[in-house]
């Protein structure tokens, strides 16, 4: 089954916005990689006037309350302040606090600065009760677990988490992915089995192509010709435009056309892939990466990028450009990120063939897309209740609750038998479009990496609800929604998609320190080379020498060790 909404993110939306990096103003990529219903039903006019902010307080099933006594916990999570308000102000968390008897105080780290904030908090040992949808590096996860800041979950899961226990039993690889080298589970995963929801693709302005009499590009050379035609037709429009926090992810889509990024986003976010010799490769020092940078620099010099592409372009401004039909090319999971009306001008491209015949998807994720979606700290006085709280979201009821809310409150069954949005959710969707409108009130519409299993099967009636409310794609809708054959990705799959490489405790500190310095430098230099502040001829050798001086060779050795350990 295919979901209509962002994966995120993470991304972010997902994104892996924060893991993969998002441009010069964005956070560093994380080393790991790299948005229910009640029993009450009503279709009456009175029910349609009920808003999400003033909803009934009926509990969906007997699992509630999750705590016998009211308790309050402090969770840290990511936020997208330019997209929606604080999580605590949304219907999902206001309502769930009443039903579960567990109130969450949300401390949010904006996606644009989360890495720095998290590092400062960890260094000062300022811990919440739990981390939700909070992206840790593998090294941070190892270090915090070894220090005792994160508590092992194995017994808590066995005693309090039937949904997670069932998920692990149904697919042992999921538990394997979250088991650290010491044999214990300290974190819970974000699972996504639908590959269309776990990859980024290009979206190109089909109306501009038609205007220029050009076909949809299949190669980098054909894209180059299309962008030139776009610019020639109207110098005041923008052949390439993205929000500043999405630029690095957009760049990563191209890499598969250049024979790099060959093992998916969890490798790319660590700046590694598999070279022709079968060994782990640090691809930013490869001549193929230089070749890609050269093409990007040529486009920059030709004025193909919006002038605020690397600096101040936010989502709202970018979407406004889309509304004005001023965007030629962008990249995302699905085209509706640019707006429901603007997307009608676009068509999808899974991957382009590069100058050497390469055309595998680079921005594609493994099924376990993140292993750090939920972690409990040693400050938590209610670990059992907390485990029950998070386990709810791994079950079918929680899956539905986070996506569409509660029947009779956020949606209803209309007279025709079709489910439809109601109240504040409907108003927001009417104003902001399906994805961002729903995200103002409901959790699972943007960013990704929340603690859930998005590959789980649901009942026929629940599937109908998801279909009717456009929270999941029907097979017939998939092509319309992705603006491409939903099976097209099968023609471009890489030979393998790497999972996250988890270091041993002995490796964690060293690889983390190496990555932090390398990542900052590589992100900066990627931008500098593209915009021409560093010359790809005169400055390339100095760049290679700096990477070597920063420990590039040792970093690669540690990654090779981790790869060899995982592949045994």
Coordinates of C-alpha atoms in Angstrom, one line a residue:
X1 CA 0.0 0.0 0.0
X2 CA 1.2 3.5 -0.9
X3 CA 0.8 6.5 1.3
X4 CA -0.1 9.8 -0.2
X5 CA 1.8 11.9 2.3
X6 CA 5.5 12.5 3.0
X7 CA 7.4 9.5 4.0
X8 CA 9.2 13.6 5.7
X9 CA 11.4 13.8 6.3
X10 CA 12.7 13.0 7.8
X11 CA 12.0 13.9 5.2
X12 CA 12.2 15.5 6.7
X13 CA 9.8 14.8 4.6
X14 CA 11.6 12.7 4.4
X15 CA 13.1 13.6 4.8
X16 CA 16.1 12.6 5.4
X17 CA 16.3 16.3 5.7
X18 CA 18.3 16.4 8.8
X19 CA 20.3 13.3 8.2
X20 CA 21.3 14.1 4.7
X21 CA 21.9 17.8 5.2
X22 CA 20.0 20.5 3.5
X23 CA 22.4 23.0 2.1
X24 CA 24.7 25.6 3.7
X25 CA 22.2 26.9 6.2
X26 CA 21.0 23.4 7.2
X27 CA 22.1 21.0 9.9
X28 CA 24.8 18.5 9.4
X29 CA 23.6 15.1 8.2
X30 CA 23.4 12.5 10.9
X31 CA 26.0 9.8 10.6
X32 CA 23.3 7.2 10.6
X33 CA 21.8 7.8 7.2
X34 CA 23.1 10.3 5.8
X35 CA 7.9 14.2 7.9
X36 CA -7.3 5.3 15.5
X37 CA -10.6 6.1 15.5
X38 CA -13.2 6.2 18.2
X39 CA -16.3 4.0 18.2
X40 CA -18.3 7.1 17.6
X41 CA -19.5 7.6 14.1
X42 CA -21.7 10.4 12.7
X43 CA -22.6 12.0 9.4
X44 CA -25.1 14.5 10.9
X45 CA -24.8 18.2 10.3
X46 CA -24.0 18.6 14.0
X47 CA -21.0 16.3 13.7
X48 CA -19.8 18.2 10.6
X49 CA -19.6 21.3 12.7
X50 CA -17.5 19.8 15.4
X51 CA -13.9 21.0 15.1
X52 CA -10.7 19.3 16.0
X53 CA -9.9 21.9 18.6
X54 CA -13.1 21.4 20.5
X55 CA -13.5 17.7 20.0
X56 CA -15.3 15.0 22.0
X57 CA -13.1 13.2 24.4
X58 CA -14.2 9.6 23.8
X59 CA -11.5 6.9 24.2
X60 CA -11.2 4.6 21.2
X61 CA -10.7 1.3 23.0
X62 CA -10.1 -0.2 26.4
X63 CA -6.4 0.3 26.2
X64 CA -7.0 3.8 27.5
X65 CA -6.0 5.2 29.8
X66 CA -2.4 4.1 29.5
X67 CA -1.6 5.3 33.0
X68 CA -3.8 4.7 36.0
X69 CA -2.9 8.2 37.4
X70 CA -2.2 11.4 35.4
X71 CA 1.4 11.8 34.7
X72 CA 3.5 14.4 32.8
X73 CA 6.6 13.6 30.7
X74 CA 9.0 15.8 28.8
X75 CA 9.9 14.7 25.3
X76 CA 12.3 16.2 22.9
X77 CA 11.5 16.2 19.2
X78 CA 12.3 17.8 15.8
X79 CA 10.1 20.7 14.6
X80 CA 9.4 22.5 11.3
X81 CA 8.4 26.0 12.6
X82 CA 7.9 27.4 9.1
X83 CA 5.4 24.6 8.4
X84 CA 3.3 24.2 11.5
X85 CA 3.0 25.3 15.2
X86 CA 4.4 23.6 18.2
X87 CA 3.3 19.9 18.5
X88 CA 1.7 20.6 21.8
X89 CA -0.8 22.9 20.1
X90 CA -2.0 20.3 17.6
X91 CA -5.1 18.2 18.0
X92 CA -3.2 14.9 18.0
X93 CA -1.3 15.6 21.2
X94 CA -3.9 17.6 23.0
X95 CA -6.5 14.9 22.5
X96 CA -4.2 12.0 23.1
X97 CA -3.0 13.4 26.4
X98 CA -6.6 13.3 27.6
X99 CA -7.2 9.8 26.5
X100 CA -3.9 8.3 27.6
X101 CA -3.7 10.1 30.9
X102 CA -0.2 11.0 29.9
X103 CA 0.6 14.7 29.1
X104 CA 3.6 15.4 27.1
X105 CA 5.6 18.6 27.4
X106 CA 7.3 19.0 24.0
X107 CA 10.7 20.6 23.7
X108 CA 11.3 21.1 20.0
X109 CA 14.5 21.5 18.1
X110 CA 14.0 23.3 14.7
X111 CA 15.3 21.2 11.9
X112 CA 17.6 24.0 10.7
X113 CA 19.6 23.9 14.0
X114 CA 18.8 20.6 15.7
X115 CA 22.3 19.1 15.4
X116 CA 23.9 22.0 17.2
X117 CA 21.2 22.1 19.9
X118 CA 21.3 18.4 20.5
X119 CA 25.1 18.3 20.8
X120 CA 24.9 21.1 23.4
X121 CA 22.2 19.4 25.4
X122 CA 24.0 16.0 25.4
X123 CA 27.3 17.7 26.4
X124 CA 25.6 19.3 29.3
X125 CA 23.7 16.1 30.2
X126 CA 20.4 17.9 29.9
X127 CA 18.1 14.9 29.3
X128 CA 14.3 14.7 28.7
X129 CA 12.3 11.7 29.7
X130 CA 12.3 10.5 26.1
X131 CA 13.4 11.4 22.6
X132 CA 10.6 11.3 19.9
X133 CA 11.4 11.5 16.2
X134 CA 14.8 12.8 17.2
X135 CA 17.6 11.9 14.9
X136 CA 20.8 10.6 16.6
X137 CA 24.0 9.7 14.9
X138 CA 25.0 6.1 15.4
X139 CA 27.9 7.3 17.5
X140 CA 25.6 9.3 19.7
X141 CA 23.3 6.4 20.2
X142 CA 26.2 4.1 21.2
X143 CA 27.8 6.7 23.5
X144 CA 24.5 7.6 25.2
X145 CA 23.6 3.9 25.7
X146 CA 27.1 3.1 27.1
X147 CA 27.0 6.0 29.5
X148 CA 23.6 4.8 30.8
X149 CA 21.8 8.0 29.6
X150 CA 19.6 5.7 27.4
X151 CA 18.0 2.7 29.1
X152 CA 17.7 -0.8 27.5
X153 CA 14.2 -1.5 26.3
X154 CA 14.2 -5.3 26.0
X155 CA 12.3 -6.2 29.2
X156 CA 10.0 -3.1 28.8
X157 CA 9.1 -4.3 25.3
X158 CA 8.5 -7.9 26.4
X159 CA 6.2 -6.8 29.3
X160 CA 4.5 -3.7 28.0
X161 CA 4.6 -3.5 24.2
X162 CA 2.5 -6.2 22.4
X163 CA 2.5 -4.3 19.1
X164 CA 6.3 -3.9 19.0
X165 CA 6.8 -7.5 20.1
X166 CA 4.5 -8.6 17.2
X167 CA 6.4 -6.5 14.7
X168 CA 9.8 -8.0 15.8
X169 CA 8.4 -11.5 15.5
X170 CA 6.9 -10.9 12.1
X171 CA 10.1 -9.4 10.7
X172 CA 13.2 -10.3 12.7
X173 CA 15.3 -8.0 10.6
X174 CA 13.6 -5.1 12.2
X175 CA 14.8 -6.1 15.6
X176 CA 18.2 -6.9 14.2
X177 CA 18.4 -3.3 12.9
X178 CA 17.8 -1.7 16.3
X179 CA 20.0 -4.1 18.3
X180 CA 23.3 -2.5 19.2
X181 CA 26.6 -4.5 19.2
X182 CA 26.1 -5.2 23.0
X183 CA 23.0 -7.2 22.1
X184 CA 20.4 -4.8 23.6
X185 CA 17.7 -2.5 22.2
X186 CA 17.9 1.1 23.2
X187 CA 15.8 2.7 20.5
X188 CA 12.8 2.0 18.3
X189 CA 12.6 2.2 14.5
X190 CA 10.8 4.0 11.8
X191 CA 9.7 1.4 9.3
X192 CA 8.6 2.1 5.7
X193 CA 8.1 -0.7 3.2
X194 CA 6.7 1.2 0.3
X195 CA 9.7 2.3 -1.8
X196 CA 7.8 5.1 -3.5
X197 CA 7.5 6.7 -0.1
X198 CA 11.1 6.0 0.7
X199 CA 12.8 7.7 -2.3
X200 CA 13.1 11.1 -3.8
X201 CA 12.7 11.8 -7.5
X202 CA 12.9 14.8 -9.8
X203 CA 9.8 16.8 -10.8
X204 CA 10.1 18.9 -14.0
X205 CA 7.7 21.5 -15.4
X206 CA 5.9 19.6 -18.1
X207 CA 4.1 22.8 -19.3
X208 CA 7.5 24.4 -19.9
X209 CA 8.7 21.3 -21.8
X210 CA 5.6 21.4 -24.0
X211 CA 6.1 25.1 -24.6
X212 CA 9.7 24.4 -25.8
X213 CA 8.6 21.3 -27.8
X214 CA 10.8 19.0 -25.7
X215 CA 10.2 15.5 -24.4
X216 CA 10.6 14.6 -20.8
X217 CA 14.4 14.3 -20.3
X218 CA 15.9 10.8 -19.9
X219 CA 19.5 11.8 -19.6
X220 CA 21.5 14.5 -17.9
X221 CA 22.3 15.9 -21.4
X222 CA 18.6 16.2 -22.2
X223 CA 18.0 17.9 -18.9
X224 CA 20.7 20.3 -19.6
X225 CA 19.1 21.2 -22.9
X226 CA 15.7 21.6 -21.2
X227 CA 17.0 23.9 -18.5
X228 CA 18.7 26.1 -21.2
X229 CA 15.4 26.2 -23.1
X230 CA 13.5 27.2 -19.9
X231 CA 15.9 30.1 -19.3
X232 CA 16.0 31.2 -22.9
X233 CA 12.2 31.5 -23.0
X234 CA 12.0 33.7 -20.0
X235 CA 15.2 34.9 -18.2
X236 CA 13.1 35.9 -15.1
X237 CA 11.9 32.4 -14.2
X238 CA 13.9 29.8 -12.4
X239 CA 14.8 26.5 -14.0
X240 CA 16.0 25.1 -10.6
X241 CA 14.4 26.1 -7.3
X242 CA 14.1 24.5 -3.9
X243 CA 13.7 25.6 -0.3
X244 CA 17.2 26.2 1.3
X245 CA 16.6 23.3 3.8
X246 CA 16.0 20.8 0.9
X247 CA 18.9 21.7 -1.4
X248 CA 21.3 19.0 -0.3
X249 CA 18.7 16.3 -0.6
X250 CA 17.9 17.5 -4.1
X251 CA 21.6 17.3 -5.0
X252 CA 21.7 13.7 -3.8
X253 CA 19.1 12.6 -6.3
X254 CA 21.6 13.4 -9.1
X255 CA 24.4 11.3 -7.8
X256 CA 23.1 8.0 -9.1
X257 CA 23.4 9.4 -12.6
X258 CA 27.1 9.8 -12.0
X259 CA 27.8 6.3 -10.6
X260 CA 27.9 7.4 -7.0
X261 CA 25.6 7.1 -4.1
X262 CA 25.1 3.6 -5.3
X263 CA 23.8 2.1 -2.1
X264 CA 21.1 4.4 -1.0
X265 CA 20.6 7.3 1.4
X266 CA 21.9 5.7 4.6
X267 CA 25.3 5.4 2.8
X268 CA 25.1 8.8 1.2
X269 CA 24.4 10.5 4.4
X270 CA 27.7 9.1 5.7
X271 CA 29.3 10.2 2.4
X272 CA 30.0 6.6 1.5
X273 CA 28.9 4.0 -1.1
X274 CA 30.3 0.9 -2.8
X275 CA 33.0 1.4 -5.4
X276 CA 33.6 -0.8 -8.5
X277 CA 36.1 -2.9 -6.4
X278 CA 33.3 -3.9 -4.0
X279 CA 34.9 -1.9 -1.1
X280 CA 33.4 1.0 0.8
X281 CA 34.2 4.3 -1.0
X282 CA 34.4 7.8 0.3
X283 CA 32.7 9.2 -2.8
X284 CA 33.4 13.0 -2.3
X285 CA 37.0 12.4 -3.3
X286 CA 36.1 10.4 -6.4
X287 CA 36.5 11.9 -9.9
X288 CA 32.9 11.1 -10.6
X289 CA 31.8 13.4 -7.7
X290 CA 34.0 16.1 -9.2
X291 CA 32.3 15.5 -12.6
X292 CA 28.9 16.0 -10.9
X293 CA 30.1 19.2 -9.2
X294 CA 31.3 20.5 -12.5
X295 CA 27.8 20.1 -14.1
X296 CA 26.2 21.8 -11.1
X297 CA 28.7 24.7 -11.3
X298 CA 28.0 25.1 -15.0
X299 CA 24.3 25.4 -14.3
X300 CA 25.0 27.9 -11.5
X301 CA 27.1 30.1 -13.8
X302 CA 24.3 29.9 -16.4
X303 CA 21.8 31.3 -13.9
X304 CA 19.8 28.1 -13.6
X305 CA 19.4 28.4 -9.8
X306 CA 17.1 30.8 -8.0
X307 CA 19.4 33.4 -6.4
X308 CA 18.1 32.5 -2.9
X309 CA 18.5 28.8 -3.4
X310 CA 21.5 28.5 -1.0
X311 CA 20.5 31.3 1.4
X312 CA 17.0 32.5 2.3
X313 CA 14.5 30.5 0.2
X314 CA 12.0 29.0 2.7
X315 CA 9.2 26.6 1.9
X316 CA 6.4 29.2 1.8
X317 CA 8.3 31.4 -0.6
X318 CA 9.2 28.4 -2.8
X319 CA 5.6 27.3 -2.9
X320 CA 4.6 30.8 -3.9
X321 CA 6.9 30.5 -6.8
X322 CA 5.3 27.3 -7.7
X323 CA 1.8 28.9 -7.6
X324 CA 3.1 31.5 -10.0
X325 CA 4.5 28.8 -12.4
X326 CA 8.1 30.1 -11.8
X327 CA 9.8 26.7 -10.9
X328 CA 11.2 24.5 -13.6
X329 CA 12.8 21.6 -11.6
X330 CA 12.7 20.3 -8.0
X331 CA 13.0 17.1 -6.2
X332 CA 10.8 15.4 -3.5
X333 CA 8.9 12.3 -2.5
X334 CA 5.8 13.4 -4.3
X335 CA 4.9 16.5 -6.2
X336 CA 2.2 17.9 -3.9
X337 CA 4.9 19.5 -1.7
X338 CA 4.9 22.4 -4.1
X339 CA 1.1 22.7 -3.8
X340 CA -1.9 20.9 -5.1
X341 CA -2.5 23.3 -8.0
X342 CA 1.1 24.0 -8.9
X343 CA 1.9 20.3 -9.1
X344 CA -0.4 19.9 -12.1
X345 CA 2.3 21.5 -14.3
X346 CA 4.9 18.9 -13.4
X347 CA 5.8 15.3 -14.3
X348 CA 8.0 12.9 -12.4
X349 CA 11.4 11.4 -13.4
X350 CA 12.8 8.5 -11.4
X351 CA 16.4 8.9 -12.5
X352 CA 18.3 10.3 -15.4
X353 CA 21.1 8.5 -17.3
X354 CA 24.4 10.1 -16.7
X355 CA 27.4 10.7 -19.0
X356 CA 28.8 7.2 -18.4
X357 CA 25.4 5.3 -18.7
X358 CA 24.8 5.2 -14.9
X359 CA 21.1 5.5 -13.9
X360 CA 20.4 3.9 -10.5
X361 CA 18.4 5.6 -7.8
X362 CA 20.6 7.1 -5.2
X363 CA 18.1 8.7 -2.8
X364 CA 16.3 5.6 -1.7
X365 CA 16.1 4.2 1.8
X366 CA 16.2 0.8 3.5
X367 CA 12.9 -0.5 5.0
X368 CA 14.2 0.4 8.5
X369 CA 14.7 4.0 7.7
X370 CA 15.8 5.1 11.1
X371 CA 16.7 3.2 14.3
X372 CA 16.3 6.2 16.7
X373 CA 12.7 7.2 16.4
X374 CA 12.1 6.8 20.2
X375 CA 14.5 6.5 23.1
X376 CA 13.9 6.5 26.9
X377 CA 16.4 8.2 29.2
X378 CA 17.5 7.4 32.7
X379 CA 15.6 10.5 33.9
X380 CA 12.3 8.9 33.1
X381 CA 10.3 7.9 36.3
X382 CA 7.6 6.2 34.4
X383 CA 9.4 3.8 31.8
X384 CA 6.5 1.3 31.8
X385 CA 3.9 3.9 31.0
X386 CA 6.2 5.5 28.5
X387 CA 6.6 2.1 26.7
X388 CA 2.9 1.6 26.6
X389 CA 2.6 5.1 25.2
X390 CA 5.0 4.5 22.3
X391 CA 3.7 0.9 21.7
X392 CA 0.3 2.3 20.8
X393 CA 1.7 4.0 17.7
X394 CA 3.0 0.7 16.4
X395 CA -0.4 -0.9 16.3
X396 CA -3.2 -0.5 13.8
X397 CA -5.2 1.8 16.0
X398 CA -2.3 4.2 16.6
X399 CA -1.4 4.0 12.9
X400 CA -4.9 5.3 12.0
X401 CA -5.0 7.8 14.9
X402 CA -1.9 9.6 13.8
X403 CA -2.9 9.6 10.1
X404 CA -6.6 10.6 10.2
X405 CA -7.5 11.2 13.9
X406 CA -10.9 10.0 15.2
X407 CA -14.2 9.4 13.4
X408 CA -16.8 12.0 14.3
X409 CA -14.1 14.4 15.3
X410 CA -11.6 14.9 12.5
X411 CA -13.4 12.9 9.8
X412 CA -16.9 11.4 9.2
X413 CA -18.7 9.1 6.9
X414 CA -20.7 11.1 4.4
X415 CA -24.2 10.3 3.1
X416 CA -22.7 8.6 0.1
X417 CA -20.7 6.2 2.3
X418 CA -17.4 8.0 1.6
X419 CA -15.3 9.2 4.5
X420 CA -14.5 12.9 4.5
X421 CA -12.6 15.4 6.5
X422 CA -14.5 17.7 8.9
X423 CA -14.0 20.6 11.3
X424 CA -10.6 22.4 11.6
X425 CA -8.8 19.7 9.7
X426 CA -11.0 20.3 6.6
X427 CA -10.6 24.0 6.9
X428 CA -6.8 23.7 7.1
X429 CA -6.7 21.3 4.1
X430 CA -8.9 23.7 2.1
X431 CA -6.5 26.5 2.9
X432 CA -3.1 24.9 2.8
X433 CA -3.6 21.7 0.7
X434 CA -3.8 18.1 1.7
X435 CA -0.3 17.5 3.2
X436 CA 0.4 20.8 5.1
X437 CA -3.2 21.3 6.0
X438 CA -3.5 17.9 7.7
X439 CA -0.1 18.4 9.4
X440 CA -1.5 21.4 11.3
X441 CA -3.5 19.0 13.4
X442 CA -2.4 15.4 12.7
X443 CA 1.0 13.9 13.2
X444 CA 1.8 11.6 10.4
X445 CA 1.8 13.9 7.4
X446 CA 5.3 15.4 7.2
X447 CA 8.9 14.8 8.1
X448 CA 8.8 11.1 8.7
X449 CA 10.9 9.1 11.3
X450 CA 8.1 8.9 13.8
X451 CA 8.0 5.6 15.8
X452 CA 5.6 3.6 13.6
X453 CA 5.5 0.7 11.2
X454 CA 4.3 2.1 7.9
X455 CA 4.4 -1.3 6.2
X456 CA 1.7 -2.8 8.4
X457 CA -1.5 -4.2 7.0
X458 CA -4.8 -2.7 8.1
X459 CA -8.4 -3.9 7.9
X460 CA -10.4 -3.4 4.7
X461 CA -12.5 -0.7 6.4
X462 CA -9.5 1.2 7.7
X463 CA -7.9 1.0 4.3
X464 CA -11.1 2.5 2.8
X465 CA -10.8 5.3 5.3
X466 CA -7.2 6.0 4.3
X467 CA -8.1 5.8 0.6
X468 CA -11.2 8.1 1.0
X469 CA -9.3 10.7 3.0
X470 CA -6.4 10.6 0.6
X471 CA -4.0 9.4 3.4
X472 CA -3.1 6.4 1.3
X473 CA -2.9 5.9 -2.4
X474 CA -5.1 3.5 -4.3
X475 CA -3.2 1.7 -7.0
X476 CA -5.2 3.8 -9.5
X477 CA -4.2 7.0 -7.8
X478 CA -0.5 6.3 -7.5
X479 CA 0.4 7.3 -11.0
X480 CA -1.6 10.5 -10.7
X481 CA -0.1 11.3 -7.3
X482 CA 3.6 10.6 -8.1
X483 CA 3.1 11.8 -11.7
X484 CA 4.9 8.7 -12.9
X485 CA 4.3 5.0 -13.1
X486 CA 4.5 3.8 -9.5
X487 CA 6.4 0.8 -10.7
X488 CA 9.0 2.8 -12.6
X489 CA 11.4 2.7 -9.7
X490 CA 11.9 -1.0 -10.3
X491 CA 13.8 -0.1 -13.5
X492 CA 16.4 1.9 -11.6
X493 CA 16.9 0.0 -8.3
X494 CA 20.5 -0.2 -7.1
X495 CA 22.0 -3.7 -6.6
X496 CA 21.7 -3.3 -2.8
X497 CA 20.3 -0.7 -0.4
X498 CA 22.5 -0.4 2.7
X499 CA 21.1 -0.2 6.2
X500 CA 22.6 2.0 8.9
X501 CA 26.2 1.0 9.9
X502 CA 26.3 0.8 13.7
X503 CA 29.8 1.1 15.2
X504 CA 31.0 -0.7 18.2
X505 CA 31.5 1.2 21.5
X506 CA 35.2 1.2 20.8
X507 CA 34.7 2.7 17.3
X508 CA 31.9 5.2 18.2
X509 CA 33.9 8.1 19.5
X510 CA 36.5 8.0 16.8
X511 CA 34.2 7.7 13.9
X512 CA 31.8 10.3 15.4
X513 CA 34.6 12.8 15.7
X514 CA 35.9 12.1 12.2
X515 CA 32.4 12.4 10.7
X516 CA 31.6 15.7 12.5
X517 CA 34.6 17.4 11.1
X518 CA 34.4 15.8 7.6
X519 CA 30.7 16.4 7.3
X520 CA 31.0 20.1 8.0
X521 CA 33.8 20.5 5.6
X522 CA 32.2 18.4 2.8
X523 CA 28.9 20.2 3.0
X524 CA 30.6 23.6 2.9
X525 CA 32.8 22.7 0.0
X526 CA 30.0 21.2 -2.0
X527 CA 28.3 24.6 -2.0
X528 CA 31.6 26.5 -2.5
X529 CA 32.4 24.4 -5.6
X530 CA 28.9 24.7 -7.1
X531 CA 28.7 28.5 -6.7
X532 CA 32.3 29.0 -7.8
X533 CA 33.8 30.4 -4.7
X534 CA 36.2 27.4 -4.9
X535 CA 37.6 26.4 -8.3
X536 CA 37.2 22.8 -9.3
X537 CA 40.5 23.0 -11.2
X538 CA 42.8 25.1 -9.0
X539 CA 41.4 24.1 -5.6
X540 CA 40.6 20.4 -6.1
X541 CA 44.0 19.0 -5.0
X542 CA 43.9 21.2 -1.9
X543 CA 40.4 19.9 -1.1
X544 CA 41.6 16.3 -1.4
X545 CA 44.5 17.0 0.8
X546 CA 42.3 18.6 3.5
X547 CA 40.0 15.6 3.5
X548 CA 43.0 13.3 3.9
X549 CA 44.3 15.6 6.7
X550 CA 40.9 15.5 8.5
X551 CA 41.2 11.7 8.7
X552 CA 39.3 10.6 5.5
X553 CA 41.4 7.5 5.2
X554 CA 40.9 6.4 8.8
X555 CA 37.1 7.2 8.5
X556 CA 36.9 5.0 5.5
X557 CA 38.8 2.2 7.3
X558 CA 36.2 2.3 10.1
X559 CA 33.3 2.2 7.7
X560 CA 34.9 -0.8 5.9
X561 CA 35.2 -2.6 9.3
X562 CA 31.5 -1.9 10.0
X563 CA 30.5 -3.1 6.6
X564 CA 32.5 -6.3 6.9
X565 CA 31.0 -7.0 10.3
X566 CA 27.4 -6.5 9.0
X567 CA 27.9 -8.6 5.9
X568 CA 29.3 -11.6 7.9

